[in-house]
């Protein structure tokens, strides 16, 4: 094999994990405040999010300091990212004083912008470079939304796992899980479409998934992502219908057990898988094509555009069908 890049050092792996965990935590907190939780002034989950805001802001600030400290030089983009980091942390601290959806959206947008700052430049403006950049940004956004929502909801769920919960809290959790299922489906769709393009760009043949260092790490990442998708499908097709059925039949005890206790435990397991994915990301450097001395991917053209449109339509249709409630569950 030619051109195999050196493995990242342990400190680099930890730095990359903290970088993505910090930004995803900010996105998750912002999303939870903006769209996932109800806007009740005394809502149980909103209260936990307010308590979580300061430690999460501290974690984001520490991850920002670690990321900027290892930067090769303080160029314009690094300074711009430092500014968006500061704005994100400041907005997170505002949750303790002003808990509303506007603040939540502000945090979400600022955190996503912070993650996208390093990708803002284009060395040469061509159809291929623009397509690659746009799909890379979509991949980053989908990753942060999915990771952030899972991790924040897992922490919020664990905060009340051993407390006595009432039916109102179970109803609130049920609303959160349904709303997050929609957000997760959109994120997964973006990841599938952008991931397919990026995989084709870096991997020329299926055999390169086994014979190159890049390919093996990518294959392992894809396996874990598939496990996460299966877990998400289980949540949508099994757990949520069970909660709806329990509520409809007046089985408050089952609704509380599923929504307040069982669901957070499942999401916590998914969060641990996500940490494994983040540990693999630093090893995805270079390209399987380069390691295998294979030709580079072809340019972006109308054929690639057509294939992309078909893929988007197929993924959209599959996700729509996958999130539809079975007929038996819709009947009252």
PDB file of C-alpha atoms in Angstrom, residues 30-330:
ATOM      1  CA  UNK A  30     -30.070  24.459  21.856  1.00  0.00           C
ATOM      2  CA  UNK A  31     -32.369  22.036  20.041  1.00  0.00           C
ATOM      3  CA  UNK A  32     -33.863  20.771  23.289  1.00  0.00           C
ATOM      4  CA  UNK A  33     -34.748  24.317  24.351  1.00  0.00           C
ATOM      5  CA  UNK A  34     -35.862  25.452  20.877  1.00  0.00           C
ATOM      6  CA  UNK A  35     -38.017  22.598  19.630  1.00  0.00           C
ATOM      7  CA  UNK A  36     -37.851  19.359  21.616  1.00  0.00           C
ATOM      8  CA  UNK A  37     -39.255  20.308  25.025  1.00  0.00           C
ATOM      9  CA  UNK A  38     -42.548  22.032  25.733  1.00  0.00           C
ATOM     10  CA  UNK A  39     -42.500  25.683  26.744  1.00  0.00           C
ATOM     11  CA  UNK A  40     -44.196  25.212  30.125  1.00  0.00           C
ATOM     12  CA  UNK A  41     -42.601  27.668  32.617  1.00  0.00           C
ATOM     13  CA  UNK A  42     -42.429  24.981  35.310  1.00  0.00           C
ATOM     14  CA  UNK A  43     -41.837  22.010  33.016  1.00  0.00           C
ATOM     15  CA  UNK A  44     -39.721  19.239  34.532  1.00  0.00           C
ATOM     16  CA  UNK A  45     -37.467  18.862  31.513  1.00  0.00           C
ATOM     17  CA  UNK A  46     -37.004  22.602  30.978  1.00  0.00           C
ATOM     18  CA  UNK A  47     -35.884  22.862  34.598  1.00  0.00           C
ATOM     19  CA  UNK A  48     -33.276  20.141  34.069  1.00  0.00           C
ATOM     20  CA  UNK A  49     -32.042  21.875  30.912  1.00  0.00           C
ATOM     21  CA  UNK A  50     -31.583  25.122  32.837  1.00  0.00           C
ATOM     22  CA  UNK A  51     -29.517  23.281  35.443  1.00  0.00           C
ATOM     23  CA  UNK A  52     -27.531  21.609  32.683  1.00  0.00           C
ATOM     24  CA  UNK A  53     -26.774  24.861  30.835  1.00  0.00           C
ATOM     25  CA  UNK A  54     -23.836  26.099  32.956  1.00  0.00           C
ATOM     26  CA  UNK A  55     -21.874  22.810  33.168  1.00  0.00           C
ATOM     27  CA  UNK A  56     -22.464  22.252  29.449  1.00  0.00           C
ATOM     28  CA  UNK A  57     -21.231  25.766  28.671  1.00  0.00           C
ATOM     29  CA  UNK A  58     -18.134  25.053  30.764  1.00  0.00           C
ATOM     30  CA  UNK A  59     -17.496  21.818  28.857  1.00  0.00           C
ATOM     31  CA  UNK A  60     -17.880  23.617  25.515  1.00  0.00           C
ATOM     32  CA  UNK A  61     -15.459  26.343  26.665  1.00  0.00           C
ATOM     33  CA  UNK A  62     -12.871  23.740  27.715  1.00  0.00           C
ATOM     34  CA  UNK A  63     -13.212  21.838  24.433  1.00  0.00           C
ATOM     35  CA  UNK A  64     -12.857  25.128  22.546  1.00  0.00           C
ATOM     36  CA  UNK A  65      -9.670  26.002  24.435  1.00  0.00           C
ATOM     37  CA  UNK A  66      -8.213  22.555  23.729  1.00  0.00           C
ATOM     38  CA  UNK A  67      -9.108  22.768  20.042  1.00  0.00           C
ATOM     39  CA  UNK A  68      -7.663  26.245  19.530  1.00  0.00           C
ATOM     40  CA  UNK A  69      -4.544  25.392  21.542  1.00  0.00           C
ATOM     41  CA  UNK A  70      -3.569  22.617  19.110  1.00  0.00           C
ATOM     42  CA  UNK A  71      -4.200  24.775  16.018  1.00  0.00           C
ATOM     43  CA  UNK A  72      -1.103  25.117  13.842  1.00  0.00           C
ATOM     44  CA  UNK A  73      -1.406  28.909  13.721  1.00  0.00           C
ATOM     45  CA  UNK A  74      -3.969  31.536  14.653  1.00  0.00           C
ATOM     46  CA  UNK A  75      -5.127  32.374  11.136  1.00  0.00           C
ATOM     47  CA  UNK A  76      -8.297  34.236  10.226  1.00  0.00           C
ATOM     48  CA  UNK A  77     -10.534  31.153  10.351  1.00  0.00           C
ATOM     49  CA  UNK A  78      -9.224  30.123  13.777  1.00  0.00           C
ATOM     50  CA  UNK A  79      -9.921  33.604  15.113  1.00  0.00           C
ATOM     51  CA  UNK A  80     -13.383  33.568  13.561  1.00  0.00           C
ATOM     52  CA  UNK A  81     -14.070  30.183  15.139  1.00  0.00           C
ATOM     53  CA  UNK A  82     -12.887  31.468  18.518  1.00  0.00           C
ATOM     54  CA  UNK A  83     -15.395  34.305  18.198  1.00  0.00           C
ATOM     55  CA  UNK A  84     -18.294  31.991  17.359  1.00  0.00           C
ATOM     56  CA  UNK A  85     -17.250  29.724  20.244  1.00  0.00           C
ATOM     57  CA  UNK A  86     -17.464  32.675  22.658  1.00  0.00           C
ATOM     58  CA  UNK A  87     -20.851  33.690  21.285  1.00  0.00           C
ATOM     59  CA  UNK A  88     -22.111  30.107  21.652  1.00  0.00           C
ATOM     60  CA  UNK A  89     -20.983  29.847  25.280  1.00  0.00           C
ATOM     61  CA  UNK A  90     -22.485  33.265  26.098  1.00  0.00           C
ATOM     62  CA  UNK A  91     -25.819  32.232  24.577  1.00  0.00           C
ATOM     63  CA  UNK A  92     -25.783  28.994  26.602  1.00  0.00           C
ATOM     64  CA  UNK A  93     -25.297  30.943  29.818  1.00  0.00           C
ATOM     65  CA  UNK A  94     -28.350  33.050  28.921  1.00  0.00           C
ATOM     66  CA  UNK A  95     -30.605  30.018  29.375  1.00  0.00           C
ATOM     67  CA  UNK A  96     -30.405  30.437  33.146  1.00  0.00           C
ATOM     68  CA  UNK A  97     -31.803  33.968  32.813  1.00  0.00           C
ATOM     69  CA  UNK A  98     -33.941  33.792  29.668  1.00  0.00           C
ATOM     70  CA  UNK A  99     -35.340  30.373  28.897  1.00  0.00           C
ATOM     71  CA  UNK A 100     -37.104  30.645  25.531  1.00  0.00           C
ATOM     72  CA  UNK A 101     -37.021  29.208  22.053  1.00  0.00           C
ATOM     73  CA  UNK A 102     -35.180  32.197  20.564  1.00  0.00           C
ATOM     74  CA  UNK A 103     -32.184  31.545  22.818  1.00  0.00           C
ATOM     75  CA  UNK A 104     -32.334  27.854  21.910  1.00  0.00           C
ATOM     76  CA  UNK A 105     -32.280  28.588  18.185  1.00  0.00           C
ATOM     77  CA  UNK A 106     -29.429  31.066  18.690  1.00  0.00           C
ATOM     78  CA  UNK A 107     -27.317  28.421  20.443  1.00  0.00           C
ATOM     79  CA  UNK A 108     -28.055  25.840  17.752  1.00  0.00           C
ATOM     80  CA  UNK A 109     -27.183  28.149  14.845  1.00  0.00           C
ATOM     81  CA  UNK A 110     -24.010  29.467  16.512  1.00  0.00           C
ATOM     82  CA  UNK A 111     -22.765  25.955  17.360  1.00  0.00           C
ATOM     83  CA  UNK A 112     -23.410  24.713  13.810  1.00  0.00           C
ATOM     84  CA  UNK A 113     -21.662  27.794  12.400  1.00  0.00           C
ATOM     85  CA  UNK A 114     -18.683  27.165  14.693  1.00  0.00           C
ATOM     86  CA  UNK A 115     -18.324  23.640  13.339  1.00  0.00           C
ATOM     87  CA  UNK A 116     -18.601  24.862   9.747  1.00  0.00           C
ATOM     88  CA  UNK A 117     -16.062  27.700   9.968  1.00  0.00           C
ATOM     89  CA  UNK A 118     -13.044  25.474   9.093  1.00  0.00           C
ATOM     90  CA  UNK A 119     -14.849  24.381   5.905  1.00  0.00           C
ATOM     91  CA  UNK A 120     -15.625  27.880   4.607  1.00  0.00           C
ATOM     92  CA  UNK A 121     -12.725  28.185   2.158  1.00  0.00           C
ATOM     93  CA  UNK A 122     -12.505  26.812  -1.368  1.00  0.00           C
ATOM     94  CA  UNK A 123      -9.101  26.536  -3.029  1.00  0.00           C
ATOM     95  CA  UNK A 124     -10.608  26.202  -6.512  1.00  0.00           C
ATOM     96  CA  UNK A 125     -14.237  26.865  -7.348  1.00  0.00           C
ATOM     97  CA  UNK A 126     -15.406  23.940  -9.480  1.00  0.00           C
ATOM     98  CA  UNK A 127     -18.583  21.874  -9.540  1.00  0.00           C
ATOM     99  CA  UNK A 128     -16.764  19.042  -7.753  1.00  0.00           C
ATOM    100  CA  UNK A 129     -15.276  21.266  -5.027  1.00  0.00           C
ATOM    101  CA  UNK A 130     -18.576  23.051  -4.366  1.00  0.00           C
ATOM    102  CA  UNK A 131     -20.494  19.746  -4.238  1.00  0.00           C
ATOM    103  CA  UNK A 132     -17.899  18.190  -1.924  1.00  0.00           C
ATOM    104  CA  UNK A 133     -17.939  21.222   0.372  1.00  0.00           C
ATOM    105  CA  UNK A 134     -21.746  21.381   0.517  1.00  0.00           C
ATOM    106  CA  UNK A 135     -22.026  17.658   1.285  1.00  0.00           C
ATOM    107  CA  UNK A 136     -19.266  17.890   3.901  1.00  0.00           C
ATOM    108  CA  UNK A 137     -21.191  20.692   5.633  1.00  0.00           C
ATOM    109  CA  UNK A 138     -24.390  18.615   5.465  1.00  0.00           C
ATOM    110  CA  UNK A 139     -22.500  15.665   6.997  1.00  0.00           C
ATOM    111  CA  UNK A 140     -21.204  17.831   9.845  1.00  0.00           C
ATOM    112  CA  UNK A 141     -24.633  19.331  10.537  1.00  0.00           C
ATOM    113  CA  UNK A 142     -26.367  15.945  10.488  1.00  0.00           C
ATOM    114  CA  UNK A 143     -23.728  14.475  12.796  1.00  0.00           C
ATOM    115  CA  UNK A 144     -24.008  17.266  15.372  1.00  0.00           C
ATOM    116  CA  UNK A 145     -27.820  17.234  15.383  1.00  0.00           C
ATOM    117  CA  UNK A 146     -27.960  13.456  15.847  1.00  0.00           C
ATOM    118  CA  UNK A 147     -25.136  13.231  18.392  1.00  0.00           C
ATOM    119  CA  UNK A 148     -26.204  16.351  20.247  1.00  0.00           C
ATOM    120  CA  UNK A 149     -29.841  15.376  20.577  1.00  0.00           C
ATOM    121  CA  UNK A 150     -29.015  11.877  21.781  1.00  0.00           C
ATOM    122  CA  UNK A 151     -26.386  12.882  24.327  1.00  0.00           C
ATOM    123  CA  UNK A 152     -28.314  15.779  25.851  1.00  0.00           C
ATOM    124  CA  UNK A 153     -31.550  13.795  26.114  1.00  0.00           C
ATOM    125  CA  UNK A 154     -29.629  10.876  27.615  1.00  0.00           C
ATOM    126  CA  UNK A 155     -28.139  13.138  30.304  1.00  0.00           C
ATOM    127  CA  UNK A 156     -31.482  14.812  31.023  1.00  0.00           C
ATOM    128  CA  UNK A 157     -33.128  11.398  31.279  1.00  0.00           C
ATOM    129  CA  UNK A 158     -30.472  10.068  33.647  1.00  0.00           C
ATOM    130  CA  UNK A 159     -30.893  13.169  35.834  1.00  0.00           C
ATOM    131  CA  UNK A 160     -34.366  11.932  36.779  1.00  0.00           C
ATOM    132  CA  UNK A 161     -34.012   8.191  36.251  1.00  0.00           C
ATOM    133  CA  UNK A 162     -34.321   7.232  39.925  1.00  0.00           C
ATOM    134  CA  UNK A 163     -36.865   9.858  40.894  1.00  0.00           C
ATOM    135  CA  UNK A 164     -40.574   9.366  41.213  1.00  0.00           C
ATOM    136  CA  UNK A 165     -42.167  10.591  37.990  1.00  0.00           C
ATOM    137  CA  UNK A 166     -45.802  11.470  37.414  1.00  0.00           C
ATOM    138  CA  UNK A 167     -47.990  11.135  34.346  1.00  0.00           C
ATOM    139  CA  UNK A 168     -47.375  14.742  33.340  1.00  0.00           C
ATOM    140  CA  UNK A 169     -43.633  14.139  33.079  1.00  0.00           C
ATOM    141  CA  UNK A 170     -44.274  10.964  31.066  1.00  0.00           C
ATOM    142  CA  UNK A 171     -46.451  12.945  28.641  1.00  0.00           C
ATOM    143  CA  UNK A 172     -43.710  15.540  28.365  1.00  0.00           C
ATOM    144  CA  UNK A 173     -41.090  12.891  27.630  1.00  0.00           C
ATOM    145  CA  UNK A 174     -43.331  11.284  25.023  1.00  0.00           C
ATOM    146  CA  UNK A 175     -43.603  14.624  23.203  1.00  0.00           C
ATOM    147  CA  UNK A 176     -39.823  15.034  23.332  1.00  0.00           C
ATOM    148  CA  UNK A 177     -39.148  11.563  21.899  1.00  0.00           C
ATOM    149  CA  UNK A 178     -41.611  12.119  19.046  1.00  0.00           C
ATOM    150  CA  UNK A 179     -40.098  15.488  18.160  1.00  0.00           C
ATOM    151  CA  UNK A 180     -36.556  14.167  18.338  1.00  0.00           C
ATOM    152  CA  UNK A 181     -37.478  11.216  16.107  1.00  0.00           C
ATOM    153  CA  UNK A 182     -38.339  13.718  13.360  1.00  0.00           C
ATOM    154  CA  UNK A 183     -35.081  15.656  13.867  1.00  0.00           C
ATOM    155  CA  UNK A 184     -33.074  12.415  13.947  1.00  0.00           C
ATOM    156  CA  UNK A 185     -34.710  11.188  10.733  1.00  0.00           C
ATOM    157  CA  UNK A 186     -33.713  14.414   8.950  1.00  0.00           C
ATOM    158  CA  UNK A 187     -30.161  14.142  10.326  1.00  0.00           C
ATOM    159  CA  UNK A 188     -29.862  10.492   9.284  1.00  0.00           C
ATOM    160  CA  UNK A 189     -31.102  11.358   5.804  1.00  0.00           C
ATOM    161  CA  UNK A 190     -28.432  14.045   5.466  1.00  0.00           C
ATOM    162  CA  UNK A 191     -25.777  11.625   6.739  1.00  0.00           C
ATOM    163  CA  UNK A 192     -26.759   8.854   4.322  1.00  0.00           C
ATOM    164  CA  UNK A 193     -26.744  11.110   1.256  1.00  0.00           C
ATOM    165  CA  UNK A 194     -23.574  13.020   2.139  1.00  0.00           C
ATOM    166  CA  UNK A 195     -21.867   9.885   3.461  1.00  0.00           C
ATOM    167  CA  UNK A 196     -22.529   8.036   0.210  1.00  0.00           C
ATOM    168  CA  UNK A 197     -20.824  10.805  -1.768  1.00  0.00           C
ATOM    169  CA  UNK A 198     -17.883  11.105   0.607  1.00  0.00           C
ATOM    170  CA  UNK A 199     -17.404   7.331   0.691  1.00  0.00           C
ATOM    171  CA  UNK A 200     -17.343   7.159  -3.108  1.00  0.00           C
ATOM    172  CA  UNK A 201     -14.850  10.042  -3.166  1.00  0.00           C
ATOM    173  CA  UNK A 202     -12.427   8.263  -0.825  1.00  0.00           C
ATOM    174  CA  UNK A 203     -13.061   4.562  -1.527  1.00  0.00           C
ATOM    175  CA  UNK A 204     -12.827   3.227  -5.056  1.00  0.00           C
ATOM    176  CA  UNK A 205     -13.847  -0.415  -4.572  1.00  0.00           C
ATOM    177  CA  UNK A 206     -15.430  -2.528  -1.817  1.00  0.00           C
ATOM    178  CA  UNK A 207     -12.133  -4.396  -1.454  1.00  0.00           C
ATOM    179  CA  UNK A 208     -10.451  -1.154  -0.340  1.00  0.00           C
ATOM    180  CA  UNK A 209     -12.650  -1.281   2.777  1.00  0.00           C
ATOM    181  CA  UNK A 210     -10.653  -4.333   3.814  1.00  0.00           C
ATOM    182  CA  UNK A 211      -7.183  -3.751   2.361  1.00  0.00           C
ATOM    183  CA  UNK A 212      -6.496  -0.139   3.450  1.00  0.00           C
ATOM    184  CA  UNK A 213      -6.238   1.496   6.843  1.00  0.00           C
ATOM    185  CA  UNK A 214      -8.716   4.216   5.845  1.00  0.00           C
ATOM    186  CA  UNK A 215     -11.153   1.614   4.523  1.00  0.00           C
ATOM    187  CA  UNK A 216     -11.055  -0.556   7.649  1.00  0.00           C
ATOM    188  CA  UNK A 217     -11.709   2.388   9.942  1.00  0.00           C
ATOM    189  CA  UNK A 218     -14.492   3.609   7.670  1.00  0.00           C
ATOM    190  CA  UNK A 219     -16.046   0.122   7.591  1.00  0.00           C
ATOM    191  CA  UNK A 220     -15.996  -0.026  11.400  1.00  0.00           C
ATOM    192  CA  UNK A 221     -17.594   3.404  11.579  1.00  0.00           C
ATOM    193  CA  UNK A 222     -20.296   2.348   9.104  1.00  0.00           C
ATOM    194  CA  UNK A 223     -21.097  -0.759  11.183  1.00  0.00           C
ATOM    195  CA  UNK A 224     -21.547   1.320  14.347  1.00  0.00           C
ATOM    196  CA  UNK A 225     -23.671   3.879  12.471  1.00  0.00           C
ATOM    197  CA  UNK A 226     -25.872   1.054  11.183  1.00  0.00           C
ATOM    198  CA  UNK A 227     -26.315  -0.155  14.775  1.00  0.00           C
ATOM    199  CA  UNK A 228     -27.360   3.373  15.724  1.00  0.00           C
ATOM    200  CA  UNK A 229     -29.851   3.504  12.863  1.00  0.00           C
ATOM    201  CA  UNK A 230     -31.290   0.159  13.973  1.00  0.00           C
ATOM    202  CA  UNK A 231     -31.588   1.478  17.532  1.00  0.00           C
ATOM    203  CA  UNK A 232     -33.369   4.570  16.215  1.00  0.00           C
ATOM    204  CA  UNK A 233     -35.729   2.380  14.198  1.00  0.00           C
ATOM    205  CA  UNK A 234     -36.453   0.369  17.364  1.00  0.00           C
ATOM    206  CA  UNK A 235     -37.286   3.582  19.187  1.00  0.00           C
ATOM    207  CA  UNK A 236     -39.617   4.761  16.425  1.00  0.00           C
ATOM    208  CA  UNK A 237     -41.285   1.467  15.521  1.00  0.00           C
ATOM    209  CA  UNK A 238     -41.446  -0.229  18.934  1.00  0.00           C
ATOM    210  CA  UNK A 239     -41.015   2.069  21.938  1.00  0.00           C
ATOM    211  CA  UNK A 240     -43.038   5.067  20.754  1.00  0.00           C
ATOM    212  CA  UNK A 241     -46.028   2.930  19.646  1.00  0.00           C
ATOM    213  CA  UNK A 242     -45.944   1.155  23.035  1.00  0.00           C
ATOM    214  CA  UNK A 243     -46.068   4.504  24.832  1.00  0.00           C
ATOM    215  CA  UNK A 244     -48.957   5.690  22.637  1.00  0.00           C
ATOM    216  CA  UNK A 245     -50.829   2.453  23.263  1.00  0.00           C
ATOM    217  CA  UNK A 246     -50.298   2.662  27.041  1.00  0.00           C
ATOM    218  CA  UNK A 247     -51.514   6.263  27.164  1.00  0.00           C
ATOM    219  CA  UNK A 248     -54.531   5.498  24.994  1.00  0.00           C
ATOM    220  CA  UNK A 249     -55.498   2.564  27.229  1.00  0.00           C
ATOM    221  CA  UNK A 250     -55.035   4.558  30.429  1.00  0.00           C
ATOM    222  CA  UNK A 251     -52.042   2.442  31.525  1.00  0.00           C
ATOM    223  CA  UNK A 252     -50.196   5.263  33.289  1.00  0.00           C
ATOM    224  CA  UNK A 253     -47.666   2.973  34.978  1.00  0.00           C
ATOM    225  CA  UNK A 254     -46.489   1.487  31.659  1.00  0.00           C
ATOM    226  CA  UNK A 255     -46.342   4.924  30.010  1.00  0.00           C
ATOM    227  CA  UNK A 256     -44.160   6.249  32.827  1.00  0.00           C
ATOM    228  CA  UNK A 257     -41.912   3.182  32.810  1.00  0.00           C
ATOM    229  CA  UNK A 258     -41.335   3.359  29.054  1.00  0.00           C
ATOM    230  CA  UNK A 259     -41.081   7.122  28.576  1.00  0.00           C
ATOM    231  CA  UNK A 260     -39.281   8.120  31.760  1.00  0.00           C
ATOM    232  CA  UNK A 261     -37.097   5.103  32.514  1.00  0.00           C
ATOM    233  CA  UNK A 262     -36.696   2.672  29.609  1.00  0.00           C
ATOM    234  CA  UNK A 263     -36.338   5.205  26.780  1.00  0.00           C
ATOM    235  CA  UNK A 264     -33.517   7.208  28.479  1.00  0.00           C
ATOM    236  CA  UNK A 265     -31.616   3.964  29.109  1.00  0.00           C
ATOM    237  CA  UNK A 266     -31.848   3.013  25.427  1.00  0.00           C
ATOM    238  CA  UNK A 267     -30.697   6.488  24.364  1.00  0.00           C
ATOM    239  CA  UNK A 268     -27.783   6.270  26.805  1.00  0.00           C
ATOM    240  CA  UNK A 269     -26.652   3.082  25.072  1.00  0.00           C
ATOM    241  CA  UNK A 270     -26.837   4.886  21.730  1.00  0.00           C
ATOM    242  CA  UNK A 271     -24.731   7.720  23.161  1.00  0.00           C
ATOM    243  CA  UNK A 272     -21.983   5.248  24.098  1.00  0.00           C
ATOM    244  CA  UNK A 273     -21.939   3.982  20.510  1.00  0.00           C
ATOM    245  CA  UNK A 274     -21.599   7.586  19.347  1.00  0.00           C
ATOM    246  CA  UNK A 275     -18.491   8.039  21.487  1.00  0.00           C
ATOM    247  CA  UNK A 276     -17.041   4.999  19.706  1.00  0.00           C
ATOM    248  CA  UNK A 277     -17.757   6.674  16.339  1.00  0.00           C
ATOM    249  CA  UNK A 278     -16.007   9.867  17.464  1.00  0.00           C
ATOM    250  CA  UNK A 279     -12.978   7.834  18.524  1.00  0.00           C
ATOM    251  CA  UNK A 280     -12.720   6.480  14.958  1.00  0.00           C
ATOM    252  CA  UNK A 281     -13.012   9.846  13.163  1.00  0.00           C
ATOM    253  CA  UNK A 282      -9.369  10.968  13.776  1.00  0.00           C
ATOM    254  CA  UNK A 283      -8.181   7.795  12.006  1.00  0.00           C
ATOM    255  CA  UNK A 284     -10.062   8.761   8.817  1.00  0.00           C
ATOM    256  CA  UNK A 285      -7.237  10.699   7.246  1.00  0.00           C
ATOM    257  CA  UNK A 286      -6.077  10.540   3.683  1.00  0.00           C
ATOM    258  CA  UNK A 287      -8.007   8.278   1.310  1.00  0.00           C
ATOM    259  CA  UNK A 288      -8.374   4.580   0.599  1.00  0.00           C
ATOM    260  CA  UNK A 289      -7.876   5.393  -3.085  1.00  0.00           C
ATOM    261  CA  UNK A 290      -4.495   6.971  -2.326  1.00  0.00           C
ATOM    262  CA  UNK A 291      -3.396   4.122  -0.059  1.00  0.00           C
ATOM    263  CA  UNK A 292      -4.272   1.598  -2.753  1.00  0.00           C
ATOM    264  CA  UNK A 293      -2.593   3.676  -5.494  1.00  0.00           C
ATOM    265  CA  UNK A 294      -5.977   3.776  -7.251  1.00  0.00           C
ATOM    266  CA  UNK A 295      -7.216   6.622  -9.478  1.00  0.00           C
ATOM    267  CA  UNK A 296      -9.031   9.534  -7.876  1.00  0.00           C
ATOM    268  CA  UNK A 297     -12.815   9.780  -7.998  1.00  0.00           C
ATOM    269  CA  UNK A 298     -14.330  11.196 -11.154  1.00  0.00           C
ATOM    270  CA  UNK A 299     -15.506  14.806 -11.343  1.00  0.00           C
ATOM    271  CA  UNK A 300     -18.961  15.961 -10.324  1.00  0.00           C
ATOM    272  CA  UNK A 301     -21.142  16.034 -13.450  1.00  0.00           C
ATOM    273  CA  UNK A 302     -24.754  15.670 -14.500  1.00  0.00           C
ATOM    274  CA  UNK A 303     -24.519  11.902 -14.055  1.00  0.00           C
ATOM    275  CA  UNK A 304     -23.408  12.331 -10.439  1.00  0.00           C
ATOM    276  CA  UNK A 305     -26.097  14.988  -9.922  1.00  0.00           C
ATOM    277  CA  UNK A 306     -28.785  12.658 -11.269  1.00  0.00           C
ATOM    278  CA  UNK A 307     -27.600   9.794  -9.088  1.00  0.00           C
ATOM    279  CA  UNK A 308     -27.612  12.157  -6.091  1.00  0.00           C
ATOM    280  CA  UNK A 309     -31.172  13.277  -6.786  1.00  0.00           C
ATOM    281  CA  UNK A 310     -32.331   9.664  -7.062  1.00  0.00           C
ATOM    282  CA  UNK A 311     -30.551   8.829  -3.787  1.00  0.00           C
ATOM    283  CA  UNK A 312     -32.173  11.791  -2.034  1.00  0.00           C
ATOM    284  CA  UNK A 313     -35.622  10.709  -3.236  1.00  0.00           C
ATOM    285  CA  UNK A 314     -35.035   7.089  -2.188  1.00  0.00           C
ATOM    286  CA  UNK A 315     -33.742   8.077   1.267  1.00  0.00           C
ATOM    287  CA  UNK A 316     -36.604  10.542   1.753  1.00  0.00           C
ATOM    288  CA  UNK A 317     -39.168   7.911   0.806  1.00  0.00           C
ATOM    289  CA  UNK A 318     -37.574   5.264   3.020  1.00  0.00           C
ATOM    290  CA  UNK A 319     -37.450   7.578   6.032  1.00  0.00           C
ATOM    291  CA  UNK A 320     -41.052   8.715   5.452  1.00  0.00           C
ATOM    292  CA  UNK A 321     -42.257   5.116   5.322  1.00  0.00           C
ATOM    293  CA  UNK A 322     -40.113   4.204   8.341  1.00  0.00           C
ATOM    294  CA  UNK A 323     -41.570   6.957  10.506  1.00  0.00           C
ATOM    295  CA  UNK A 324     -45.197   6.341   9.577  1.00  0.00           C
ATOM    296  CA  UNK A 325     -47.366   5.116  12.432  1.00  0.00           C
ATOM    297  CA  UNK A 326     -48.867   1.684  11.792  1.00  0.00           C
ATOM    298  CA  UNK A 327     -52.600   1.684  11.046  1.00  0.00           C
ATOM    299  CA  UNK A 328     -53.352  -0.207  14.254  1.00  0.00           C
ATOM    300  CA  UNK A 329     -51.633   2.518  16.262  1.00  0.00           C
ATOM    301  CA  UNK A 330     -53.597   5.313  14.590  1.00  0.00           C
TER     302      UNK A 330
END
